[in-house]
XYZ file of C-alpha atoms in Angstrom:
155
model
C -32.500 23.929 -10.862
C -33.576 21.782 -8.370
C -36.979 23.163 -9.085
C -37.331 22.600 -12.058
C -36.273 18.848 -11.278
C -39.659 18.654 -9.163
C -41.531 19.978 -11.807
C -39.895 17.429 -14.361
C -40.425 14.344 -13.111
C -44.505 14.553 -12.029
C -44.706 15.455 -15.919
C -42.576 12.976 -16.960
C -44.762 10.229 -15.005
C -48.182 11.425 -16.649
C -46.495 10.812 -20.014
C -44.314 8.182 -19.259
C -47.353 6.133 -18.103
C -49.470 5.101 -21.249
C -52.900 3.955 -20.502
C -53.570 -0.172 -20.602
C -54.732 -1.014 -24.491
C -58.203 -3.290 -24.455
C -58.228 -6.654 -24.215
C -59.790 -7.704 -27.243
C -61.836 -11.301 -28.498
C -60.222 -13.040 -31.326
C -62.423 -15.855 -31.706
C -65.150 -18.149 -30.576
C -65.265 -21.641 -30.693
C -68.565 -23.995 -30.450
C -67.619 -27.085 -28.688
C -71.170 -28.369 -27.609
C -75.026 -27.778 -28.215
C -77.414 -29.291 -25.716
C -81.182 -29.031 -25.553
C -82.587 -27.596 -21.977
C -85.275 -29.537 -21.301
C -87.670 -31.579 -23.424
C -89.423 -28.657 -25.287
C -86.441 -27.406 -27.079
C -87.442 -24.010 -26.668
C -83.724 -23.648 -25.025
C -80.142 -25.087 -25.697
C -77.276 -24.906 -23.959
C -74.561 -23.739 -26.080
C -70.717 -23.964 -24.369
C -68.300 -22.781 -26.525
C -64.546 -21.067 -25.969
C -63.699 -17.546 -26.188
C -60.070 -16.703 -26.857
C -58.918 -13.222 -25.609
C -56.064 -11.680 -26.026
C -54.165 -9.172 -23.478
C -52.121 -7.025 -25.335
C -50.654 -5.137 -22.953
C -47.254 -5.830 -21.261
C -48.460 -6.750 -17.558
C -50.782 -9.108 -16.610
C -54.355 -8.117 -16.405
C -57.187 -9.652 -13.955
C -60.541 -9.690 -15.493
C -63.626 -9.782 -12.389
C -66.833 -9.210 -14.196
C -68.104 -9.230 -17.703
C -71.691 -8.536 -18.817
C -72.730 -9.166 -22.662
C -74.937 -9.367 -25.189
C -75.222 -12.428 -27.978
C -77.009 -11.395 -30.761
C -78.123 -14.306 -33.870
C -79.382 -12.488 -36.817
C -79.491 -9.117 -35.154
C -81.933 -10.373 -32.837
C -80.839 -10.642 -28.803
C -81.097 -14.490 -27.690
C -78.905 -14.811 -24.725
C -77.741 -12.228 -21.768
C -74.486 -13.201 -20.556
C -73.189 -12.455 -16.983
C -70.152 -13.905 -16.031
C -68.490 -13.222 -12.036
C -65.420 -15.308 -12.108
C -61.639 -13.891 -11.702
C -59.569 -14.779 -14.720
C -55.798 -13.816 -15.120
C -54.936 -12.285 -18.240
C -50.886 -12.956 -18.846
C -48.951 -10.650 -20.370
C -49.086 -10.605 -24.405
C -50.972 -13.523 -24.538
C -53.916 -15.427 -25.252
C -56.174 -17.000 -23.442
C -58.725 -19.578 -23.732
C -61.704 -18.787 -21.660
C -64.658 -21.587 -21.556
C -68.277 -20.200 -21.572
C -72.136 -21.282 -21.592
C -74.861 -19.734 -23.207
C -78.703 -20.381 -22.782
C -79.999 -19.800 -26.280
C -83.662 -19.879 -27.668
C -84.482 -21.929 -30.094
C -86.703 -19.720 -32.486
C -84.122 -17.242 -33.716
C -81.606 -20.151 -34.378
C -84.700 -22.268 -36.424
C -85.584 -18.965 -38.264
C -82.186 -18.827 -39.689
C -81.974 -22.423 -40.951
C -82.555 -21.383 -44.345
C -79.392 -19.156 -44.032
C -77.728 -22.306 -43.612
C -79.013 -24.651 -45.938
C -78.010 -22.231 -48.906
C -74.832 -21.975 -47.659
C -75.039 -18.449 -46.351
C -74.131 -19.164 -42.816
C -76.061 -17.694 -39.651
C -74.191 -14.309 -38.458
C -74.038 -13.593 -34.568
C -72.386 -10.949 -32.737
C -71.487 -10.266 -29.113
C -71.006 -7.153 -27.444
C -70.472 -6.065 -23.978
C -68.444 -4.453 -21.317
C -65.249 -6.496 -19.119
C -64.130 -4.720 -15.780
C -60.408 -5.401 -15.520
C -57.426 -3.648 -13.940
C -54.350 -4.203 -12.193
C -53.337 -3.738 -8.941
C -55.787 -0.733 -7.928
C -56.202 0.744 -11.048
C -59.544 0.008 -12.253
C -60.766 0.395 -15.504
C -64.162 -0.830 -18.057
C -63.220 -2.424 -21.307
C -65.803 -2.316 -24.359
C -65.558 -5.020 -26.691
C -67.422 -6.571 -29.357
C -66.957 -9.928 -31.972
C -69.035 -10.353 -34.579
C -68.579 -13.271 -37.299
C -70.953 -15.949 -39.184
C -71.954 -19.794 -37.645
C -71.924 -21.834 -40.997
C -72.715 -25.293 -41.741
C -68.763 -26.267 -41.247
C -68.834 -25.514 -37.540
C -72.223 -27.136 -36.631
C -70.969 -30.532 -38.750
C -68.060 -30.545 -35.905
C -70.764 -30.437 -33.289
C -72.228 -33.963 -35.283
C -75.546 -31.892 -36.765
């Protein structure tokens, strides 16, 4: 019997324990748009990313590398080092900056003067874990930039 009690509870552990759900972007915010130097072939974009932790413990989040994408055409590499505590069920607001060319965002002006909108995407990989488990989270946001969020900005 007492066997069978050793045998029970490793098994019971490996299905007991459910692995951590991905944190997953629910939004993005613009909140400024700055030109980088006097040629405007750069701005700096700083908007805010809200993610959401979905699992029941608190998750820390130590290095994220992503792609933005306007159009379906790459115009920023995003690298991001800093430690950010994920609560538990929650989310969080996380402030970001983007160097941006200017010629894919100009290219797409007609998308916005009809109304269409200009759609971006952004797709990458966050390391996160807890305690000294360890663990790469995919994730990926796509939506469209219209005319409504850049009058905010005072375009």
């Amino acid at each position: 019997m007492i066997r069978y009690l050793f045998l029970a509870i490793p098994l019971l552990l490996v299905f007991a324990c459910k692995s951590p759900q991905p944190v997953e972007m629910k939004g993005v915010t613009l909140q400024s748009v700055k030109p980088v130097g006097s040629d405007l072939k750069k701005i700096l974009v700083a908007a805010t990313v809200k993610v959401s932790n979905p699992n029941p413990f608190p998750i820390k989040v130590w290095h994220t590398d992503a792609v933005c994408k306007i159009n379906g055409r790459t115009v920023s590499a995003i690298q991001v080092d800093t430690l950010i505590k994920l609560a538990p069920s929650s989310l969080t607001n996380i402030p970001i900056e983007l160097e941006l060319e200017t010629a894919p965002l100009l290219s797409s002006g007609l998308s916005l003067l009809t109304g269409a909108g200009i759609p971006y995407s952004i797709s990458g990989t966050t390391k996160a874990g807890r305690g000294g488990i360890k663990w790469s989270i995919p994730f990926e946001q796509a939506g469209t930039f219209t005319t409504k969020d850049l009058g905010q900005l005072g375009f």
